[in-house]
Coordinates of C-alpha atoms (C1' of nucleotides) in Angstrom, one line a residue:
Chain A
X4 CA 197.4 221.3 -23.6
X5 CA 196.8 220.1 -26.9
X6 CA 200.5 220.0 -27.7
X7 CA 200.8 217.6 -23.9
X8 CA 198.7 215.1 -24.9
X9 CA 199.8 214.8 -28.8
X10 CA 203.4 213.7 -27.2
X11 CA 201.7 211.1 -25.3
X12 CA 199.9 210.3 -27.8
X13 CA 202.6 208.4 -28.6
X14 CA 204.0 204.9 -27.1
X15 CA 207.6 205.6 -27.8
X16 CA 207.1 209.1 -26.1
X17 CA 205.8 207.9 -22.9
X18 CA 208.5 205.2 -22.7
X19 CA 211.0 208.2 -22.8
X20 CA 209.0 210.1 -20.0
X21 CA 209.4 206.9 -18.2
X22 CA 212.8 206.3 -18.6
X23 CA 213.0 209.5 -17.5
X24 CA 211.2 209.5 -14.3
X25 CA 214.4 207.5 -13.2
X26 CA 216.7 210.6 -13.9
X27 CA 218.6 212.7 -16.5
X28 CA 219.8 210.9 -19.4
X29 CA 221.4 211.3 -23.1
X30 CA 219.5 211.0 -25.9
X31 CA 222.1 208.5 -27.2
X32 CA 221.4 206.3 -24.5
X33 CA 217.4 207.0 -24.6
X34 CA 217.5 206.0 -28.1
X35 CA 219.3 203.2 -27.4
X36 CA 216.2 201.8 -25.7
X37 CA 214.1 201.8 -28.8
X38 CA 214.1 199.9 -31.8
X39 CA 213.6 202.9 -34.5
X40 CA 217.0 205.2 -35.8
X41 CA 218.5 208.1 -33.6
X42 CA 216.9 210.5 -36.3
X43 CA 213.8 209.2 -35.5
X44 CA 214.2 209.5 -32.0
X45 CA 214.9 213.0 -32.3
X46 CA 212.2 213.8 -33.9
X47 CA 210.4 212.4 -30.9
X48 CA 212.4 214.2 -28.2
X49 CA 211.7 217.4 -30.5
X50 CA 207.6 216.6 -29.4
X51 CA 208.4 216.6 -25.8
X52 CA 210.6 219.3 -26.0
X53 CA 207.7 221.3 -27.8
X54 CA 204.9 220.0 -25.4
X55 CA 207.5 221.8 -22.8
X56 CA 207.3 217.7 -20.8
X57 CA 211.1 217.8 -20.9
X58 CA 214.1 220.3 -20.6
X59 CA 217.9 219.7 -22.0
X60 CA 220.9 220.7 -20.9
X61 CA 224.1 220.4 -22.5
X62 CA 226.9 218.6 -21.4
X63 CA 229.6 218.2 -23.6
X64 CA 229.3 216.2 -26.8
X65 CA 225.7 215.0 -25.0
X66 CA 222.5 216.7 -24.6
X67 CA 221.1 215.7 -21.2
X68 CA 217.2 215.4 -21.2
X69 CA 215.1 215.6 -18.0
X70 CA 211.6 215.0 -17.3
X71 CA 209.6 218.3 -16.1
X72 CA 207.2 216.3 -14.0
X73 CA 205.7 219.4 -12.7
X74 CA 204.3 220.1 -16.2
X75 CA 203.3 216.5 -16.8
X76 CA 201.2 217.6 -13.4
X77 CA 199.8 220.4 -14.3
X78 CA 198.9 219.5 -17.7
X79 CA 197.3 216.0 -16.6
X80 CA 196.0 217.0 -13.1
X81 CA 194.7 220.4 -14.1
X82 CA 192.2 218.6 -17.3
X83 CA 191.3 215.8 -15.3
X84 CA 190.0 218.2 -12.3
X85 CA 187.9 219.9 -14.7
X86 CA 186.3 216.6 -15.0
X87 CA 186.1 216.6 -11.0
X88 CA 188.5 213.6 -10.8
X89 CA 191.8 213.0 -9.1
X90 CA 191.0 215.3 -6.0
X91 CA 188.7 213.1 -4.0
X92 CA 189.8 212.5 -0.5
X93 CA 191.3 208.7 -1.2
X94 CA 191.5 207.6 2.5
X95 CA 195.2 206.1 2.9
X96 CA 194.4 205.0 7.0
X97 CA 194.3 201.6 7.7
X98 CA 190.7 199.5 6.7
X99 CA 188.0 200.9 8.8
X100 CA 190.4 203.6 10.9
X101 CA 189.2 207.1 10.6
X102 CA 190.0 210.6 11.2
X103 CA 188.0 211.6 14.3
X104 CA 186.0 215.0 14.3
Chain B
X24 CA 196.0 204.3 -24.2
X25 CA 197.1 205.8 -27.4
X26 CA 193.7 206.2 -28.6
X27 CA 193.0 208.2 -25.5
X28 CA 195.6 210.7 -25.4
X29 CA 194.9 210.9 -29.5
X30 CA 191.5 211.8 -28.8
X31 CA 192.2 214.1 -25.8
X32 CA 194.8 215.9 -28.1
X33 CA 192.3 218.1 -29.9
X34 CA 190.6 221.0 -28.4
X35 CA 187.1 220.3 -30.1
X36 CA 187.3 216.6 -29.2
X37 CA 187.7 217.6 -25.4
X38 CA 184.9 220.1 -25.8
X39 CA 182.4 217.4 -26.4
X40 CA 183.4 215.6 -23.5
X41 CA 182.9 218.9 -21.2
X42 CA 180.0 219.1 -22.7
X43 CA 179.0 216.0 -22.0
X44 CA 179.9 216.5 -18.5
X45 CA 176.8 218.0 -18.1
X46 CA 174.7 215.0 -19.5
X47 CA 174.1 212.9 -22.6
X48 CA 173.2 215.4 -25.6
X49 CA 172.8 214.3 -29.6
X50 CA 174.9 214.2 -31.7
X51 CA 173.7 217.2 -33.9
X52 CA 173.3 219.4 -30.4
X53 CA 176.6 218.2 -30.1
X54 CA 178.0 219.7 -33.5
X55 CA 175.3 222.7 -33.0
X56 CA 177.9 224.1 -30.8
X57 CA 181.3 223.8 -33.3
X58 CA 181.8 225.7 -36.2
X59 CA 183.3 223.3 -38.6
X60 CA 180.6 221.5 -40.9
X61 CA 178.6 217.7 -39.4
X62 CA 180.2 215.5 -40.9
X63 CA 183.8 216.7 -39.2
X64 CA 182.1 216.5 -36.1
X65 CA 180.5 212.8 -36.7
X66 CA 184.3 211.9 -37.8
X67 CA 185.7 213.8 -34.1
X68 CA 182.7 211.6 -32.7
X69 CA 184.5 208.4 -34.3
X70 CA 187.4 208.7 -32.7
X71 CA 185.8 209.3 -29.3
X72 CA 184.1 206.3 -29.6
X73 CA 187.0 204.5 -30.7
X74 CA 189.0 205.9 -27.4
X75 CA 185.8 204.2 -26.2
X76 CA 185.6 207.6 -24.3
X77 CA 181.7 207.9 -25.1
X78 CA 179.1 206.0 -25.6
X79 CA 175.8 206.0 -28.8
X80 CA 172.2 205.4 -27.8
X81 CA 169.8 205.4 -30.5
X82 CA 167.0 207.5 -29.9
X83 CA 164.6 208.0 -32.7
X84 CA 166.1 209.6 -35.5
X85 CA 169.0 210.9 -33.1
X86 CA 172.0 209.2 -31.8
X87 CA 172.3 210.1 -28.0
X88 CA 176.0 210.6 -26.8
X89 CA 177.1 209.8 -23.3
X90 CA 180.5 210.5 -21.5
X91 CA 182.4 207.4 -20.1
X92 CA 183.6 209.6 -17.3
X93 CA 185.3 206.3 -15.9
X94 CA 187.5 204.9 -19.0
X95 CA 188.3 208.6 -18.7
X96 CA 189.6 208.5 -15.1
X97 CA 190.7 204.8 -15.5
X98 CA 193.4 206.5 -18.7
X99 CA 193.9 209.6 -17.3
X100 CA 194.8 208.7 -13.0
X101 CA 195.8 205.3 -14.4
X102 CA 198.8 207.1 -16.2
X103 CA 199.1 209.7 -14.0
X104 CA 199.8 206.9 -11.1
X105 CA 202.6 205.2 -13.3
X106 CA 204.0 209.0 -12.4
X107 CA 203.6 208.7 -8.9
X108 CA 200.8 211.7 -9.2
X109 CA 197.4 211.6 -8.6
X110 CA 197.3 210.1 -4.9
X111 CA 199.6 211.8 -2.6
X112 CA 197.6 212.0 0.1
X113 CA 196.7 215.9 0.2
X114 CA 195.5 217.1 3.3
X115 CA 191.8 218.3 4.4
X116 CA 192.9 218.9 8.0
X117 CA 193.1 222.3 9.1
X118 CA 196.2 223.7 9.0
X119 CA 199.1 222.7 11.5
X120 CA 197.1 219.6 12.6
X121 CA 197.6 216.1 11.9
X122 CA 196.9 212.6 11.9
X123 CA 198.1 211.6 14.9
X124 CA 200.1 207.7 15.0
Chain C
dA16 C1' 244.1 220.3 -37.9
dA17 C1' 242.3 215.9 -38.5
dT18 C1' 239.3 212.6 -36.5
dA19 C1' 235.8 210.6 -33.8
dT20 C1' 231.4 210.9 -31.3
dA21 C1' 226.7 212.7 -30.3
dT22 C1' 223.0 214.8 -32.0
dT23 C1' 220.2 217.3 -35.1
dT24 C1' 218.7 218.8 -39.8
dA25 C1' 217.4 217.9 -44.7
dG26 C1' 215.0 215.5 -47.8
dC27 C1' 212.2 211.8 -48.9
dT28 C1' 208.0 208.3 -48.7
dA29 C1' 204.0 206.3 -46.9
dA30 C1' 200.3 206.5 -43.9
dA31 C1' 197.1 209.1 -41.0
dT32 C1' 194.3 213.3 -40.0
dA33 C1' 191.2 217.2 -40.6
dT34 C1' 188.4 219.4 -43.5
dC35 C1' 185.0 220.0 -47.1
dT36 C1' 180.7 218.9 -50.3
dA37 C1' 177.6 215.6 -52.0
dA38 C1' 175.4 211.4 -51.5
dA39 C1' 173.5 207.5 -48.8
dT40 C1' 171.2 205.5 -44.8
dG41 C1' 167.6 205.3 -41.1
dA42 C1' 163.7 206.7 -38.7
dG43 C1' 159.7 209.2 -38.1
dT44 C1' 155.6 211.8 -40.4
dC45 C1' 152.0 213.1 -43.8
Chain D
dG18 C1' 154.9 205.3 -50.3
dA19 C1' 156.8 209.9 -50.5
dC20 C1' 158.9 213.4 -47.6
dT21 C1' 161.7 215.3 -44.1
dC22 C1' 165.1 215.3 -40.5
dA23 C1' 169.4 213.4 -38.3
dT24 C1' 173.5 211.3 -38.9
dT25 C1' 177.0 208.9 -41.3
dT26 C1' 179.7 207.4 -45.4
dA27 C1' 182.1 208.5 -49.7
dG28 C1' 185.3 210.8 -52.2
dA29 C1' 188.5 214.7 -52.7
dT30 C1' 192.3 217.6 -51.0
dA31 C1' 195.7 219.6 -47.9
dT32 C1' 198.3 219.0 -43.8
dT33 C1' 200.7 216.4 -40.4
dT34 C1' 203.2 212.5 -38.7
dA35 C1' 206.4 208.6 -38.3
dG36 C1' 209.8 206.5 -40.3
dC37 C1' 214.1 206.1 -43.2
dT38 C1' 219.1 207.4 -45.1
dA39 C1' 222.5 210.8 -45.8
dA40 C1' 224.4 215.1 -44.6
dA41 C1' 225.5 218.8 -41.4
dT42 C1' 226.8 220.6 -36.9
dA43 C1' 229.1 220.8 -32.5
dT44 C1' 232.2 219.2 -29.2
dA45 C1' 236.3 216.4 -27.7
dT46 C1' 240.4 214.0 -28.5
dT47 C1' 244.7 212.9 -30.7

DNA sequence: AATATATTTAGCTAAATATCTAAATGAGTC
DNA sequence: GACTCATTTAGATATTTAGCTAAATATATT
């Protein structure tokens, strides 16, 4: 839990979980997207990896990272329900509808 | 938002919050229930308050911590929606029945 | 086998963090 | 005003973090 929310405690490394909401991709062309060396961004993926918020797969000369959204879930959804939030019933009927008894 | 996930990132720091689930406490209550020595706590209550997660009343010789339960959900589900998680609409009906069109 | 490409590891620096003890501040109390 | 209690600030040290460049590793390609 600890190790979830140091990896986004970092801007960089919620852009990547973001990038990777849209699908697998490289981590060449992850890094691409940011402004600080390939090294760096390893270093970065190496967080995530730890914090268990991505899994790779290797394809060739490319390592293929995807986003295990479940765990972003779990880790996010399971602390803040320990606060009571995020499970209220948010009505999603139209303004004023309601579900008869 | 960095500040946020920074602060939630270390188990003591998120202690103090549960704690102050319950309602506002002081600060040396507060540290009372952590091992480590006063002055780490005062500095774990810094960077609460600079997540602006909590909030100091001055009470007599005591400062009075408060929870900001709503910056917490604002940071927390605000993230979480980015994710698309957090407000699928979960049902409460009984099972097999439905909201009918 | 040599070369090229993709990624990570090594080794470094600078800045931030967590912890401590000792001292300073602020607010009641005698 | 002197004393006590609650909390924070100062100063020291050890660890972690984010960033860099250069080197190593692994896989394809020629």
């Amino acid at each position: 839990m600890s190790r979830v929310f140091k990896a986004l405690s970092d801007p960089s490394r919620r852009r990547v979980l973001q990038l990777l909401r849209a699908g697998p991709m490289s981590a060449g062309d992850l890094a691409d997207q940011f402004a600080v060396s390939k090294p760096t961004m390893s270093a970065h993926f190496a967080v995530l990896r730890e914090a268990d918020l991505v899994h790779v797969e290797k394809s060739g000369k490319s390592m293929i990272y995807h986003l295990k959204l479940s765990v972003l879930e779990e880790a996010l959804m399971g602390f803040a329900q320990t606060f009571g939030l995020g499970t209220e019933a948010v009505s999603t009927l139209p303004d004023g509808q309601e579900v008869l008894p």
